[in-house]
Short mmCIF file of C-alpha atoms and ligand atoms in Angstrom, two decimals:
data_model
loop_
_atom_site.label_atom_id
_atom_site.label_comp_id
_atom_site.label_asym_id
_atom_site.label_seq_id
_atom_site.Cartn_x
_atom_site.Cartn_y
_atom_site.Cartn_z
CA UNK A 18 -67.22 29.41 54.15
CA UNK A 19 -64.70 29.25 56.89
CA UNK A 20 -64.16 25.64 56.02
CA UNK A 21 -63.59 26.51 52.37
CA UNK A 22 -61.07 29.17 53.25
CA UNK A 23 -59.23 26.80 55.53
CA UNK A 24 -59.12 24.23 52.82
CA UNK A 25 -57.91 26.80 50.35
CA UNK A 26 -55.13 27.89 52.64
CA UNK A 27 -54.09 24.31 53.23
CA UNK A 28 -53.75 23.74 49.51
CA UNK A 29 -51.68 26.88 49.17
CA UNK A 30 -49.40 25.83 52.01
CA UNK A 31 -49.01 22.38 50.55
CA UNK A 32 -47.93 23.85 47.22
CA UNK A 33 -45.35 26.11 48.85
CA UNK A 34 -43.98 23.15 50.73
CA UNK A 35 -43.78 21.01 47.63
CA UNK A 36 -41.89 23.80 45.95
CA UNK A 37 -39.45 24.07 48.84
CA UNK A 38 -38.88 20.32 48.77
CA UNK A 39 -38.30 20.37 45.03
CA UNK A 40 -35.84 23.28 45.34
CA UNK A 41 -33.88 21.29 47.92
CA UNK A 42 -33.98 18.19 45.71
CA UNK A 43 -32.76 20.25 42.74
CA UNK A 44 -29.94 21.66 44.84
CA UNK A 45 -28.97 18.19 46.00
CA UNK A 46 -29.02 16.92 42.42
CA UNK A 47 -26.91 19.87 41.25
CA UNK A 48 -24.44 19.37 44.09
CA UNK A 49 -24.18 15.66 43.29
CA UNK A 50 -23.37 16.51 39.67
CA UNK A 51 -20.86 19.15 40.75
CA UNK A 52 -19.05 16.55 42.81
CA UNK A 53 -19.03 14.06 39.93
CA UNK A 54 -17.68 16.64 37.50
CA UNK A 55 -15.33 18.31 39.98
CA UNK A 56 -17.03 21.70 39.62
CA UNK A 57 -15.25 23.20 42.62
CA UNK A 58 -12.33 25.47 43.14
CA UNK A 59 -10.24 26.42 46.15
CA UNK A 60 -9.35 29.97 47.04
CA UNK A 61 -6.44 30.65 49.36
CA UNK A 62 -6.23 33.21 52.13
CA UNK A 63 -2.83 34.03 53.65
CA UNK A 64 -2.03 33.69 57.34
CA UNK A 65 0.51 36.20 58.59
CA UNK A 66 3.00 35.93 61.42
CA UNK A 67 2.73 39.20 63.32
CA UNK A 68 6.28 39.30 64.66
CA UNK A 69 7.89 38.96 61.22
CA UNK A 70 5.10 40.13 58.91
CA UNK A 71 5.69 37.02 56.80
CA UNK A 72 3.12 34.68 55.35
CA UNK A 73 3.48 31.33 57.05
CA UNK A 74 0.46 29.59 55.62
CA UNK A 75 -2.71 29.74 53.60
CA UNK A 76 -6.20 28.49 54.33
CA UNK A 77 -7.93 26.67 51.48
CA UNK A 78 -11.59 27.68 51.13
CA UNK A 79 -13.91 25.83 48.79
CA UNK A 80 -16.18 27.45 46.18
CA UNK A 81 -18.69 25.77 43.92
CA UNK A 82 -18.34 26.91 40.32
CA UNK A 83 -21.75 27.07 38.58
CA UNK A 84 -22.04 26.48 34.82
CA UNK A 85 -22.01 30.23 34.04
CA UNK A 86 -18.93 30.64 36.20
CA UNK A 87 -20.55 32.23 39.26
CA UNK A 88 -19.11 31.10 42.56
CA UNK A 89 -21.29 29.71 45.32
CA UNK A 90 -19.86 30.09 48.83
CA UNK A 91 -19.74 27.20 51.28
CA UNK A 92 -22.43 28.69 53.55
CA UNK A 93 -24.95 27.87 50.79
CA UNK A 94 -24.07 24.20 50.23
CA UNK A 95 -22.11 22.82 53.20
CA UNK A 96 -25.21 22.17 55.35
CA UNK A 97 -26.77 20.16 52.49
CA UNK A 98 -23.48 18.39 51.79
CA UNK A 99 -23.32 17.37 55.45
CA UNK A 100 -26.96 16.23 55.56
CA UNK A 101 -26.65 14.10 52.44
CA UNK A 102 -23.20 12.66 53.10
CA UNK A 103 -21.90 14.39 49.96
CA UNK A 104 -19.42 16.04 52.32
CA UNK A 105 -17.31 12.87 52.06
CA UNK A 106 -16.56 12.97 48.30
CA UNK A 107 -16.39 16.77 48.50
CA UNK A 108 -13.67 16.58 51.16
CA UNK A 109 -11.80 13.89 49.26
CA UNK A 110 -11.66 16.42 46.42
CA UNK A 111 -10.67 19.43 48.56
CA UNK A 112 -7.94 17.53 50.44
CA UNK A 113 -6.45 16.20 47.21
CA UNK A 114 -6.59 19.58 45.49
CA UNK A 115 -5.14 21.49 48.48
CA UNK A 116 -2.30 18.98 48.89
CA UNK A 117 -1.58 19.03 45.15
CA UNK A 118 -1.42 22.85 45.20
CA UNK A 119 0.62 22.92 48.40
CA UNK A 120 3.18 20.48 46.96
CA UNK A 121 3.37 22.54 43.74
CA UNK A 122 4.04 25.72 45.72
CA UNK A 123 6.76 24.04 47.78
CA UNK A 124 8.43 22.93 44.52
CA UNK A 125 8.14 26.49 43.16
CA UNK A 126 9.93 27.88 46.18
CA UNK A 127 6.83 28.98 48.10
CA UNK A 128 7.08 26.78 51.19
CA UNK A 129 3.88 27.50 53.09
CA UNK A 130 1.63 25.57 55.39
CA UNK A 131 -1.66 24.51 53.77
CA UNK A 132 -4.69 24.56 56.06
CA UNK A 133 -7.76 22.53 55.06
CA UNK A 134 -11.14 22.73 56.80
CA UNK A 135 -12.69 19.42 57.84
CA UNK A 136 -16.32 19.08 58.81
CA UNK A 137 -16.96 17.26 62.09
CA UNK A 138 -19.43 15.01 60.27
CA UNK A 139 -16.55 13.29 58.54
CA UNK A 140 -15.43 11.52 61.68
CA UNK A 141 -18.87 9.99 61.99
CA UNK A 142 -18.88 8.50 58.51
CA UNK A 143 -15.38 8.04 57.42
CA UNK A 144 -11.79 7.11 58.04
CA UNK A 145 -10.40 10.65 58.01
CA UNK A 146 -6.91 9.41 58.69
CA UNK A 147 -6.91 7.31 55.50
CA UNK A 148 -8.43 10.16 53.53
CA UNK A 149 -5.64 12.53 54.61
CA UNK A 150 -2.99 9.88 54.08
CA UNK A 151 -4.20 9.28 50.50
CA UNK A 152 -4.06 13.00 49.69
CA UNK A 153 -0.55 13.31 51.10
CA UNK A 154 0.76 10.20 49.36
CA UNK A 155 -0.74 11.10 46.01
CA UNK A 156 0.55 14.70 46.06
CA UNK A 157 3.92 14.07 47.65
CA UNK A 158 3.27 16.97 50.04
CA UNK A 159 5.50 16.88 53.11
CA UNK A 160 2.95 16.21 55.92
CA UNK A 161 4.66 18.97 57.92
CA UNK A 162 3.06 21.45 55.51
CA UNK A 163 -0.47 20.22 56.10
CA UNK A 164 -2.77 21.54 58.79
CA UNK A 165 -6.33 20.38 59.43
CA UNK A 166 -8.86 22.89 60.76
CA UNK A 167 -11.50 21.40 63.01
CA UNK A 168 -14.12 23.00 65.20
CA UNK A 169 -14.64 22.17 68.84
CA UNK A 170 -17.94 20.56 67.87
CA UNK A 171 -16.09 18.11 65.63
CA UNK A 172 -14.07 17.00 68.63
CA UNK A 173 -16.89 16.67 71.14
CA UNK A 174 -19.11 14.72 68.72
CA UNK A 175 -16.55 11.94 68.33
CA UNK A 176 -13.86 12.43 70.95
CA UNK A 177 -12.34 8.92 70.87
CA UNK A 178 -12.53 8.36 67.13
CA UNK A 179 -11.35 11.88 66.27
CA UNK A 180 -8.66 11.79 68.95
CA UNK A 181 -7.19 8.50 67.78
CA UNK A 182 -7.02 9.65 64.17
CA UNK A 183 -5.57 13.04 65.07
CA UNK A 184 -2.82 11.48 67.16
CA UNK A 185 -1.92 9.15 64.28
CA UNK A 186 -1.85 12.07 61.85
CA UNK A 187 0.26 14.14 64.20
CA UNK A 188 2.79 11.32 64.37
CA UNK A 189 3.16 11.72 60.62
CA UNK A 190 3.78 15.46 61.04
CA UNK A 191 0.31 16.83 60.20
CA UNK A 192 -0.83 19.66 62.48
CA UNK A 193 -4.29 20.51 63.78
CA UNK A 194 -5.91 23.90 64.33
CA UNK A 195 -9.07 24.57 66.29
CA UNK A 196 -11.26 26.79 64.11
CA UNK A 197 -13.79 29.31 65.44
CA UNK A 198 -12.25 28.89 68.87
CA UNK A 199 -14.35 30.35 71.66
CA UNK A 200 -17.72 29.73 70.00
CA UNK A 201 -18.08 25.99 70.64
CA UNK A 202 -19.18 24.10 73.69
CA UNK A 203 -16.25 21.80 74.24
CA UNK A 204 -14.50 21.59 77.58
CA UNK A 205 -10.89 22.69 77.40
CA UNK A 206 -9.57 19.28 78.42
CA UNK A 207 -8.96 18.26 74.81
CA UNK A 208 -6.31 21.00 74.58
CA UNK A 209 -4.12 18.96 76.86
CA UNK A 210 -5.06 15.47 75.64
CA UNK A 211 -5.01 16.07 71.88
CA UNK A 212 -2.21 17.34 69.67
CA UNK A 213 -3.41 20.89 68.93
CA UNK A 214 -1.04 23.24 67.09
CA UNK A 215 -3.03 26.43 66.68
CA UNK A 216 -6.09 28.21 68.04
CA UNK A 217 -8.07 30.34 65.61
CA UNK A 218 -9.94 33.09 67.40
CA UNK A 219 -13.34 33.38 65.79
CA UNK A 220 -14.06 36.46 63.70
CA UNK A 221 -17.09 37.40 65.83
CA UNK A 222 -14.76 38.47 68.66
CA UNK A 223 -12.46 40.37 66.30
CA UNK A 224 -15.43 42.22 64.78
CA UNK A 225 -16.41 43.48 68.25
CA UNK A 226 -12.99 44.57 69.48
CA UNK A 227 -13.93 48.25 69.37
CA UNK A 228 -17.45 47.83 70.76
CA UNK A 229 -17.45 45.02 73.30
CA UNK A 230 -15.28 44.77 76.37
CA UNK A 231 -16.35 41.14 76.80
CA UNK A 232 -15.05 40.30 73.31
CA UNK A 233 -11.80 41.99 74.28
CA UNK A 234 -11.67 39.95 77.48
CA UNK A 235 -12.28 36.69 75.59
CA UNK A 236 -9.52 37.44 73.07
CA UNK A 237 -7.06 38.27 75.86
CA UNK A 238 -7.97 35.05 77.65
CA UNK A 239 -7.45 32.97 74.49
CA UNK A 240 -4.02 34.55 73.91
CA UNK A 241 -3.04 33.89 77.52
CA UNK A 242 -4.25 30.30 77.20
CA UNK A 243 -2.20 29.85 74.02
CA UNK A 244 0.90 31.28 75.67
CA UNK A 245 0.55 29.06 78.71
CA UNK A 246 -0.10 25.90 76.71
CA UNK A 247 2.51 26.78 74.09
CA UNK A 248 -0.06 26.89 71.28
CA UNK A 249 0.14 29.80 68.81
CA UNK A 250 -3.02 31.88 68.47
CA UNK A 251 -4.26 33.28 65.18
CA UNK A 252 -7.05 35.85 64.87
CA UNK A 253 -9.32 35.61 61.84
CA UNK A 254 -11.61 38.13 60.16
CA UNK A 255 -9.32 41.14 60.61
CA UNK A 256 -10.62 43.90 58.36
CA UNK A 257 -9.23 47.09 59.88
CA UNK A 258 -5.93 48.55 61.06
CA UNK A 259 -7.30 49.37 64.51
CA UNK A 260 -8.25 45.71 65.07
CA UNK A 261 -4.77 44.61 64.00
CA UNK A 262 -3.12 47.23 66.20
CA UNK A 263 -5.08 46.10 69.25
CA UNK A 264 -4.39 42.40 68.58
CA UNK A 265 -0.67 43.06 68.20
CA UNK A 266 -0.66 44.98 71.47
CA UNK A 267 -2.19 41.92 73.17
CA UNK A 268 0.58 39.71 71.81
CA UNK A 269 -1.56 37.79 69.32
CA UNK A 270 0.81 35.63 67.27
CA UNK A 271 -0.75 35.44 63.83
CA UNK A 272 -3.45 37.10 61.76
CA UNK A 273 -5.77 36.51 58.84
CA UNK A 274 -8.42 38.67 57.21
CA UNK A 275 -9.45 40.93 54.36
CA UNK A 276 -7.00 43.56 55.69
CA UNK A 277 -4.15 41.39 54.41
CA UNK A 278 -5.90 39.64 51.55
CA UNK A 279 -9.24 38.16 50.62
CA UNK A 280 -9.22 34.47 49.74
CA UNK A 281 -7.87 34.46 46.17
CA UNK A 282 -7.47 31.97 43.31
CA UNK A 283 -4.08 30.19 43.26
CA UNK A 284 -2.63 32.27 40.39
CA UNK A 285 -3.43 35.45 42.23
CA UNK A 286 -1.81 34.19 45.42
CA UNK A 287 1.30 33.24 43.48
CA UNK A 288 1.32 36.74 41.96
CA UNK A 289 1.01 38.41 45.38
CA UNK A 290 4.10 36.49 46.46
CA UNK A 291 6.12 36.95 43.26
CA UNK A 292 5.38 40.68 43.13
CA UNK A 293 6.55 41.09 46.70
CA UNK A 294 3.13 42.26 47.94
CA UNK A 295 3.34 39.32 50.35
CA UNK A 296 6.55 37.76 51.65
CA UNK A 297 6.79 34.12 52.55
CA UNK A 298 8.91 32.76 55.37
CA UNK A 299 11.22 29.96 54.43
CA UNK A 300 9.74 26.63 55.33
CA UNK A 301 8.10 26.89 58.72
CA UNK A 302 7.53 23.71 60.59
CA UNK A 303 4.77 23.67 63.18
CA UNK A 304 7.19 23.07 66.04
CA UNK A 305 9.59 25.84 64.97
CA UNK A 306 6.74 28.31 65.04
CA UNK A 307 5.71 27.83 68.61
CA UNK A 308 5.72 31.01 70.68
P1 C2E B 420 -13.83 29.36 58.35
O1 C2E B 420 -12.96 28.18 58.20
O2 C2E B 420 -13.97 29.94 59.70
O3 C2E B 420 -13.28 30.40 57.28
C1 C2E B 420 -13.32 31.80 57.45
C2 C2E B 420 -14.39 32.43 56.58
O4 C2E B 420 -14.33 33.85 56.78
C3 C2E B 420 -14.23 32.23 55.10
O5 C2E B 420 -15.53 32.24 54.52
C4 C2E B 420 -13.46 33.48 54.67
O6 C2E B 420 -13.64 33.80 53.30
C5 C2E B 420 -14.09 34.50 55.55
N1 C2E B 420 -13.21 35.64 55.85
C6 C2E B 420 -11.86 35.67 55.88
N2 C2E B 420 -11.40 36.88 56.23
C7 C2E B 420 -12.49 37.66 56.44
C8 C2E B 420 -12.67 39.04 56.82
O7 C2E B 420 -11.72 39.79 57.07
N3 C2E B 420 -13.96 39.46 56.93
C9 C2E B 420 -15.03 38.66 56.67
N4 C2E B 420 -16.25 39.19 56.79
N5 C2E B 420 -14.89 37.35 56.32
C10 C2E B 420 -13.64 36.87 56.20
P2 C2E B 420 -15.99 31.19 53.44
O8 C2E B 420 -14.89 30.97 52.45
O9 C2E B 420 -17.33 31.59 52.93
O10 C2E B 420 -16.11 29.84 54.28
C11 C2E B 420 -17.08 29.71 55.28
C12 C2E B 420 -16.86 28.45 56.09
O11 C2E B 420 -17.07 27.30 55.26
C13 C2E B 420 -15.45 28.29 56.63
O12 C2E B 420 -15.32 29.02 57.82
C14 C2E B 420 -15.37 26.80 56.84
O13 C2E B 420 -15.95 26.44 58.08
C15 C2E B 420 -16.23 26.27 55.74
N6 C2E B 420 -15.39 25.76 54.64
C16 C2E B 420 -14.73 26.44 53.67
N7 C2E B 420 -14.08 25.61 52.83
C17 C2E B 420 -14.31 24.35 53.29
C18 C2E B 420 -13.90 23.02 52.86
O14 C2E B 420 -13.16 22.82 51.89
N8 C2E B 420 -14.39 21.98 53.61
C19 C2E B 420 -15.18 22.16 54.69
N9 C2E B 420 -15.62 21.09 55.36
N10 C2E B 420 -15.57 23.37 55.12
C20 C2E B 420 -15.14 24.46 54.43
MG1 MG B 421 -11.21 27.62 58.76
MG1 MG B 422 -13.21 30.18 61.42
MG1 MG B 423 -16.40 28.61 60.47
#
């Protein structure tokens, strides 16, 4: 009897596993189709300079548009895109689209920096430098308006390859931000050897400003580091006035979060600017912005 039960359970488990595998295969198939048909959209979230209150840039954030129009957030498909290598064509799309939109905004009199997230995986598989160059050339975007957001993990996985490409891109005027700063495992040496133009304090620290003295200490240390290395520091995930107040008091340079605006479709961002809800600085260049 025991044997029968065991066998029964095994069959059940096997079925559940087959289902899981088929769900993953379906998702991969759907993602592949989405990439072929360009079923993505970028939303843009403003980055605000705290001294002037002006918008100096936007971060482009990808969403997958399902057939009925629902949006799927990157947390649900990026891991699969990275595992399957689909991250490469996906990034080709997001870089092209962000540069196209950035160039259009510059032409419309909205001269803002465009920040694009790059997965660390890319450096393993692909010539990121060429990919960025193609997007810039095709769109006509001034490279000084483009910023690439990388995590520390991206840099430690491929330090030489990533470093070489980042230096070449910097020579063209492209800037580089370290995303989720403070949560990775990289040594800080790369901050002096690589061209880094901005540190983005991870939202986990911002969320805990009112409850954790160690999060406060980490934020203060990052701001001091930025000041000493001449690298502006931006805090992300700001949702409340009290968080903003505290960050300003610490001398944090820039800010981003739902408090200012959620990531919004391009038309809505344009409307926020045109209506005066957000004001844009005139044509920041990465070097002019240094603290
Ligand atoms: P990230 O680059 O650290 O982006 C910040 C995330 O926090 C975004 O989530 C944004 O919508 C969200 N966020 C912004 N302000 C607030 C706030 O005040 N409160 C809260 N709770 N959340 C806030 P999203 O859009 O879901 O993106 C998640 C991650 O996916 C991004 O983290 C980035 O690592 C990645 N990602 C997004 N777009 C792309 C892309 O085009 N390519 C690649 N490779 N990765 C992307
Ligand atoms: Mg980012
Ligand atoms: Mg981040
Ligand atoms: Mg992140």
